[in-house]
Amino acid sequence: MTTHLHDHISGSDRTGTAYAVVDPVGRFVDIGLRPGWWPALGPARVAAGLVEALEAARMQAATAPLVQRGEVADTARGRIAEAYRLIDEGREEHAIRVVIGPRGLFRLHVRGGRIHSAEAGPLTPADGERLRADARDALTELARSTAETRPGVRTRAG
């Protein structure tokens, strides 16, 4: 499921229970879980589902202008995938670092500024809102730290 809300774009994982919201250029805005996430994803797949939702929202944000210009979505996705491949080839090898949410429930493994993998836990079915908050905080921290290390990108002080 993908929706456009004002100037925000959302995407979901394949189960439809994890969702993410980005701005029109793909910057992280929000992330969450819908009711039924525990049976659909469980503790083993919930982190991957949240990252999948974020990638779906970012892909939608990236392809929307191309589709609006009349390009077929598959062509647009192919061009974007090729661009990512070329960008990755041009980067020097970065060590994987871990960004952990303040509650310790959500962990991102990041290489350079890109998410390599994610994990969550330990969790119970009642932890959906705590996990959502932890994932939001970890992704916000990742966006902040990535912006600070990118040359030419200004960040707000304070």
mmCIF file with all atom_site columns, N, CA, C and O in Angstrom, residues 79-110:
data_model
loop_
_atom_site.group_PDB
_atom_site.id
_atom_site.type_symbol
_atom_site.label_atom_id
_atom_site.label_alt_id
_atom_site.label_comp_id
_atom_site.label_asym_id
_atom_site.label_entity_id
_atom_site.label_seq_id
_atom_site.pdbx_PDB_ins_code
_atom_site.Cartn_x
_atom_site.Cartn_y
_atom_site.Cartn_z
_atom_site.occupancy
_atom_site.B_iso_or_equiv
_atom_site.pdbx_formal_charge
_atom_site.auth_seq_id
_atom_site.auth_comp_id
_atom_site.auth_asym_id
_atom_site.auth_atom_id
_atom_site.pdbx_PDB_model_num
ATOM 1   N N  . ARG A 1 79  ? 16.279 2.324  -13.487 1.00 0.00 ? 79  ARG A N  1
ATOM 2   C CA . ARG A 1 79  ? 17.222 3.447  -13.504 1.00 0.00 ? 79  ARG A CA 1
ATOM 3   C C  . ARG A 1 79  ? 17.706 3.793  -12.107 1.00 0.00 ? 79  ARG A C  1
ATOM 4   O O  . ARG A 1 79  ? 18.875 4.102  -11.904 1.00 0.00 ? 79  ARG A O  1
ATOM 5   N N  . ILE A 1 80  ? 16.810 3.751  -11.151 1.00 0.00 ? 80  ILE A N  1
ATOM 6   C CA . ILE A 1 80  ? 17.191 4.053  -9.776  1.00 0.00 ? 80  ILE A CA 1
ATOM 7   C C  . ILE A 1 80  ? 18.125 2.976  -9.239  1.00 0.00 ? 80  ILE A C  1
ATOM 8   O O  . ILE A 1 80  ? 19.133 3.284  -8.599  1.00 0.00 ? 80  ILE A O  1
ATOM 9   N N  . ALA A 1 81  ? 17.820 1.711  -9.503  1.00 0.00 ? 81  ALA A N  1
ATOM 10  C CA . ALA A 1 81  ? 18.697 0.628  -9.056  1.00 0.00 ? 81  ALA A CA 1
ATOM 11  C C  . ALA A 1 81  ? 20.092 0.776  -9.656  1.00 0.00 ? 81  ALA A C  1
ATOM 12  O O  . ALA A 1 81  ? 21.099 0.578  -8.977  1.00 0.00 ? 81  ALA A O  1
ATOM 13  N N  . GLU A 1 82  ? 20.160 1.130  -10.926 1.00 0.00 ? 82  GLU A N  1
ATOM 14  C CA . GLU A 1 82  ? 21.457 1.329  -11.579 1.00 0.00 ? 82  GLU A CA 1
ATOM 15  C C  . GLU A 1 82  ? 22.195 2.512  -10.944 1.00 0.00 ? 82  GLU A C  1
ATOM 16  O O  . GLU A 1 82  ? 23.409 2.451  -10.721 1.00 0.00 ? 82  GLU A O  1
ATOM 17  N N  . ALA A 1 83  ? 21.472 3.568  -10.628 1.00 0.00 ? 83  ALA A N  1
ATOM 18  C CA . ALA A 1 83  ? 22.104 4.722  -9.988  1.00 0.00 ? 83  ALA A CA 1
ATOM 19  C C  . ALA A 1 83  ? 22.668 4.336  -8.628  1.00 0.00 ? 83  ALA A C  1
ATOM 20  O O  . ALA A 1 83  ? 23.797 4.704  -8.286  1.00 0.00 ? 83  ALA A O  1
ATOM 21  N N  . TYR A 1 84  ? 21.904 3.573  -7.837  1.00 0.00 ? 84  TYR A N  1
ATOM 22  C CA . TYR A 1 84  ? 22.405 3.113  -6.543  1.00 0.00 ? 84  TYR A CA 1
ATOM 23  C C  . TYR A 1 84  ? 23.649 2.253  -6.720  1.00 0.00 ? 84  TYR A C  1
ATOM 24  O O  . TYR A 1 84  ? 24.607 2.358  -5.958  1.00 0.00 ? 84  TYR A O  1
ATOM 25  N N  . ARG A 1 85  ? 23.651 1.377  -7.721  1.00 0.00 ? 85  ARG A N  1
ATOM 26  C CA . ARG A 1 85  ? 24.805 0.511  -7.964  1.00 0.00 ? 85  ARG A CA 1
ATOM 27  C C  . ARG A 1 85  ? 26.039 1.349  -8.265  1.00 0.00 ? 85  ARG A C  1
ATOM 28  O O  . ARG A 1 85  ? 27.117 1.114  -7.727  1.00 0.00 ? 85  ARG A O  1
ATOM 29  N N  . LEU A 1 86  ? 25.880 2.349  -9.117  1.00 0.00 ? 86  LEU A N  1
ATOM 30  C CA . LEU A 1 86  ? 27.009 3.208  -9.465  1.00 0.00 ? 86  LEU A CA 1
ATOM 31  C C  . LEU A 1 86  ? 27.494 4.019  -8.264  1.00 0.00 ? 86  LEU A C  1
ATOM 32  O O  . LEU A 1 86  ? 28.695 4.193  -8.072  1.00 0.00 ? 86  LEU A O  1
ATOM 33  N N  . ILE A 1 87  ? 26.574 4.490  -7.471  1.00 0.00 ? 87  ILE A N  1
ATOM 34  C CA . ILE A 1 87  ? 26.949 5.232  -6.265  1.00 0.00 ? 87  ILE A CA 1
ATOM 35  C C  . ILE A 1 87  ? 27.726 4.320  -5.327  1.00 0.00 ? 87  ILE A C  1
ATOM 36  O O  . ILE A 1 87  ? 28.767 4.695  -4.791  1.00 0.00 ? 87  ILE A O  1
ATOM 37  N N  . ASP A 1 88  ? 27.223 3.109  -5.118  1.00 0.00 ? 88  ASP A N  1
ATOM 38  C CA . ASP A 1 88  ? 27.902 2.166  -4.231  1.00 0.00 ? 88  ASP A CA 1
ATOM 39  C C  . ASP A 1 88  ? 29.296 1.822  -4.728  1.00 0.00 ? 88  ASP A C  1
ATOM 40  O O  . ASP A 1 88  ? 30.229 1.701  -3.943  1.00 0.00 ? 88  ASP A O  1
ATOM 41  N N  . GLU A 1 89  ? 29.455 1.658  -6.044  1.00 0.00 ? 89  GLU A N  1
ATOM 42  C CA . GLU A 1 89  ? 30.771 1.353  -6.601  1.00 0.00 ? 89  GLU A CA 1
ATOM 43  C C  . GLU A 1 89  ? 31.746 2.496  -6.370  1.00 0.00 ? 89  GLU A C  1
ATOM 44  O O  . GLU A 1 89  ? 32.936 2.276  -6.198  1.00 0.00 ? 89  GLU A O  1
ATOM 45  N N  . GLY A 1 90  ? 31.255 3.721  -6.366  1.00 0.00 ? 90  GLY A N  1
ATOM 46  C CA . GLY A 1 90  ? 32.113 4.875  -6.198  1.00 0.00 ? 90  GLY A CA 1
ATOM 47  C C  . GLY A 1 90  ? 32.496 5.164  -4.762  1.00 0.00 ? 90  GLY A C  1
ATOM 48  O O  . GLY A 1 90  ? 33.383 5.961  -4.499  1.00 0.00 ? 90  GLY A O  1
ATOM 49  N N  . ARG A 1 91  ? 31.829 4.542  -3.837  1.00 0.00 ? 91  ARG A N  1
ATOM 50  C CA . ARG A 1 91  ? 32.118 4.786  -2.417  1.00 0.00 ? 91  ARG A CA 1
ATOM 51  C C  . ARG A 1 91  ? 33.283 3.926  -1.966  1.00 0.00 ? 91  ARG A C  1
ATOM 52  O O  . ARG A 1 91  ? 33.450 2.799  -2.391  1.00 0.00 ? 91  ARG A O  1
ATOM 53  N N  . GLU A 1 92  ? 34.037 4.496  -1.048  1.00 0.00 ? 92  GLU A N  1
ATOM 54  C CA . GLU A 1 92  ? 35.050 3.670  -0.415  1.00 0.00 ? 92  GLU A CA 1
ATOM 55  C C  . GLU A 1 92  ? 34.336 2.746  0.560   1.00 0.00 ? 92  GLU A C  1
ATOM 56  O O  . GLU A 1 92  ? 33.209 3.000  0.974   1.00 0.00 ? 92  GLU A O  1
ATOM 57  N N  . GLU A 1 93  ? 34.983 1.658  0.901   1.00 0.00 ? 93  GLU A N  1
ATOM 58  C CA . GLU A 1 93  ? 34.386 0.690  1.818   1.00 0.00 ? 93  GLU A CA 1
ATOM 59  C C  . GLU A 1 93  ? 34.260 1.310  3.207   1.00 0.00 ? 93  GLU A C  1
ATOM 60  O O  . GLU A 1 93  ? 35.223 1.839  3.747   1.00 0.00 ? 93  GLU A O  1
ATOM 61  N N  . HIS A 1 94  ? 33.075 1.266  3.762   1.00 0.00 ? 94  HIS A N  1
ATOM 62  C CA . HIS A 1 94  ? 32.822 1.777  5.104   1.00 0.00 ? 94  HIS A CA 1
ATOM 63  C C  . HIS A 1 94  ? 32.601 0.601  6.040   1.00 0.00 ? 94  HIS A C  1
ATOM 64  O O  . HIS A 1 94  ? 32.009 -0.400 5.650   1.00 0.00 ? 94  HIS A O  1
ATOM 65  N N  . ALA A 1 95  ? 33.038 0.747  7.256   1.00 0.00 ? 95  ALA A N  1
ATOM 66  C CA . ALA A 1 95  ? 32.763 -0.267 8.270   1.00 0.00 ? 95  ALA A CA 1
ATOM 67  C C  . ALA A 1 95  ? 31.288 -0.198 8.642   1.00 0.00 ? 95  ALA A C  1
ATOM 68  O O  . ALA A 1 95  ? 30.654 0.856  8.540   1.00 0.00 ? 95  ALA A O  1
ATOM 69  N N  . ILE A 1 96  ? 30.752 -1.310 9.066   1.00 0.00 ? 96  ILE A N  1
ATOM 70  C CA . ILE A 1 96  ? 29.368 -1.322 9.542   1.00 0.00 ? 96  ILE A CA 1
ATOM 71  C C  . ILE A 1 96  ? 29.346 -0.745 10.946  1.00 0.00 ? 96  ILE A C  1
ATOM 72  O O  . ILE A 1 96  ? 30.163 -1.103 11.790  1.00 0.00 ? 96  ILE A O  1
ATOM 73  N N  . ARG A 1 97  ? 28.423 0.187  11.159  1.00 0.00 ? 97  ARG A N  1
ATOM 74  C CA . ARG A 1 97  ? 28.220 0.720  12.509  1.00 0.00 ? 97  ARG A CA 1
ATOM 75  C C  . ARG A 1 97  ? 26.794 0.395  12.913  1.00 0.00 ? 97  ARG A C  1
ATOM 76  O O  . ARG A 1 97  ? 25.938 0.131  12.062  1.00 0.00 ? 97  ARG A O  1
ATOM 77  N N  . VAL A 1 98  ? 26.541 0.392  14.179  1.00 0.00 ? 98  VAL A N  1
ATOM 78  C CA . VAL A 1 98  ? 25.224 0.034  14.703  1.00 0.00 ? 98  VAL A CA 1
ATOM 79  C C  . VAL A 1 98  ? 24.600 1.267  15.350  1.00 0.00 ? 98  VAL A C  1
ATOM 80  O O  . VAL A 1 98  ? 25.244 1.950  16.139  1.00 0.00 ? 98  VAL A O  1
ATOM 81  N N  . VAL A 1 99  ? 23.360 1.557  14.956  1.00 0.00 ? 99  VAL A N  1
ATOM 82  C CA . VAL A 1 99  ? 22.584 2.639  15.563  1.00 0.00 ? 99  VAL A CA 1
ATOM 83  C C  . VAL A 1 99  ? 21.481 1.955  16.366  1.00 0.00 ? 99  VAL A C  1
ATOM 84  O O  . VAL A 1 99  ? 20.675 1.216  15.807  1.00 0.00 ? 99  VAL A O  1
ATOM 85  N N  . ILE A 1 100 ? 21.473 2.195  17.668  1.00 0.00 ? 100 ILE A N  1
ATOM 86  C CA . ILE A 1 100 ? 20.530 1.530  18.569  1.00 0.00 ? 100 ILE A CA 1
ATOM 87  C C  . ILE A 1 100 ? 19.550 2.561  19.109  1.00 0.00 ? 100 ILE A C  1
ATOM 88  O O  . ILE A 1 100 ? 19.954 3.633  19.572  1.00 0.00 ? 100 ILE A O  1
ATOM 89  N N  . GLY A 1 101 ? 18.264 2.233  19.051  1.00 0.00 ? 101 GLY A N  1
ATOM 90  C CA . GLY A 1 101 ? 17.250 3.105  19.632  1.00 0.00 ? 101 GLY A CA 1
ATOM 91  C C  . GLY A 1 101 ? 17.448 3.218  21.130  1.00 0.00 ? 101 GLY A C  1
ATOM 92  O O  . GLY A 1 101 ? 18.009 2.316  21.772  1.00 0.00 ? 101 GLY A O  1
ATOM 93  N N  . PRO A 1 102 ? 16.997 4.304  21.750  1.00 0.00 ? 102 PRO A N  1
ATOM 94  C CA . PRO A 1 102 ? 17.235 4.543  23.178  1.00 0.00 ? 102 PRO A CA 1
ATOM 95  C C  . PRO A 1 102 ? 16.610 3.495  24.100  1.00 0.00 ? 102 PRO A C  1
ATOM 96  O O  . PRO A 1 102 ? 17.061 3.323  25.228  1.00 0.00 ? 102 PRO A O  1
ATOM 97  N N  . ARG A 1 103 ? 15.613 2.759  23.622  1.00 0.00 ? 103 ARG A N  1
ATOM 98  C CA . ARG A 1 103 ? 14.981 1.726  24.442  1.00 0.00 ? 103 ARG A CA 1
ATOM 99  C C  . ARG A 1 103 ? 15.650 0.364  24.242  1.00 0.00 ? 103 ARG A C  1
ATOM 100 O O  . ARG A 1 103 ? 15.294 -0.607 24.880  1.00 0.00 ? 103 ARG A O  1
ATOM 101 N N  . GLY A 1 104 ? 16.580 0.295  23.274  1.00 0.00 ? 104 GLY A N  1
ATOM 102 C CA . GLY A 1 104 ? 17.295 -0.942 22.998  1.00 0.00 ? 104 GLY A CA 1
ATOM 103 C C  . GLY A 1 104 ? 16.498 -1.992 22.263  1.00 0.00 ? 104 GLY A C  1
ATOM 104 O O  . GLY A 1 104 ? 16.912 -3.151 22.172  1.00 0.00 ? 104 GLY A O  1
ATOM 105 N N  . LEU A 1 105 ? 15.342 -1.616 21.694  1.00 0.00 ? 105 LEU A N  1
ATOM 106 C CA . LEU A 1 105 ? 14.490 -2.580 21.004  1.00 0.00 ? 105 LEU A CA 1
ATOM 107 C C  . LEU A 1 105 ? 14.750 -2.663 19.504  1.00 0.00 ? 105 LEU A C  1
ATOM 108 O O  . LEU A 1 105 ? 14.398 -3.655 18.876  1.00 0.00 ? 105 LEU A O  1
ATOM 109 N N  . PHE A 1 106 ? 15.357 -1.634 18.917  1.00 0.00 ? 106 PHE A N  1
ATOM 110 C CA . PHE A 1 106 ? 15.556 -1.577 17.467  1.00 0.00 ? 106 PHE A CA 1
ATOM 111 C C  . PHE A 1 106 ? 17.000 -1.213 17.185  1.00 0.00 ? 106 PHE A C  1
ATOM 112 O O  . PHE A 1 106 ? 17.520 -0.251 17.750  1.00 0.00 ? 106 PHE A O  1
ATOM 113 N N  . ARG A 1 107 ? 17.644 -2.017 16.348  1.00 0.00 ? 107 ARG A N  1
ATOM 114 C CA . ARG A 1 107 ? 19.046 -1.790 15.992  1.00 0.00 ? 107 ARG A CA 1
ATOM 115 C C  . ARG A 1 107 ? 19.202 -1.787 14.485  1.00 0.00 ? 107 ARG A C  1
ATOM 116 O O  . ARG A 1 107 ? 18.742 -2.692 13.798  1.00 0.00 ? 107 ARG A O  1
ATOM 117 N N  . LEU A 1 108 ? 19.871 -0.758 13.978  1.00 0.00 ? 108 LEU A N  1
ATOM 118 C CA . LEU A 1 108 ? 20.187 -0.649 12.555  1.00 0.00 ? 108 LEU A CA 1
ATOM 119 C C  . LEU A 1 108 ? 21.669 -0.931 12.362  1.00 0.00 ? 108 LEU A C  1
ATOM 120 O O  . LEU A 1 108 ? 22.497 -0.413 13.102  1.00 0.00 ? 108 LEU A O  1
ATOM 121 N N  . HIS A 1 109 ? 21.983 -1.724 11.361  1.00 0.00 ? 109 HIS A N  1
ATOM 122 C CA . HIS A 1 109 ? 23.367 -1.948 10.962  1.00 0.00 ? 109 HIS A CA 1
ATOM 123 C C  . HIS A 1 109 ? 23.543 -1.141 9.687   1.00 0.00 ? 109 HIS A C  1
ATOM 124 O O  . HIS A 1 109 ? 22.858 -1.378 8.693   1.00 0.00 ? 109 HIS A O  1
ATOM 125 N N  . VAL A 1 110 ? 24.445 -0.166 9.726   1.00 0.00 ? 110 VAL A N  1
ATOM 126 C CA . VAL A 1 110 ? 24.566 0.830  8.670   1.00 0.00 ? 110 VAL A CA 1
ATOM 127 C C  . VAL A 1 110 ? 25.976 0.796  8.085   1.00 0.00 ? 110 VAL A C  1
ATOM 128 O O  . VAL A 1 110 ? 26.957 0.737  8.821   1.00 0.00 ? 110 VAL A O  1
#
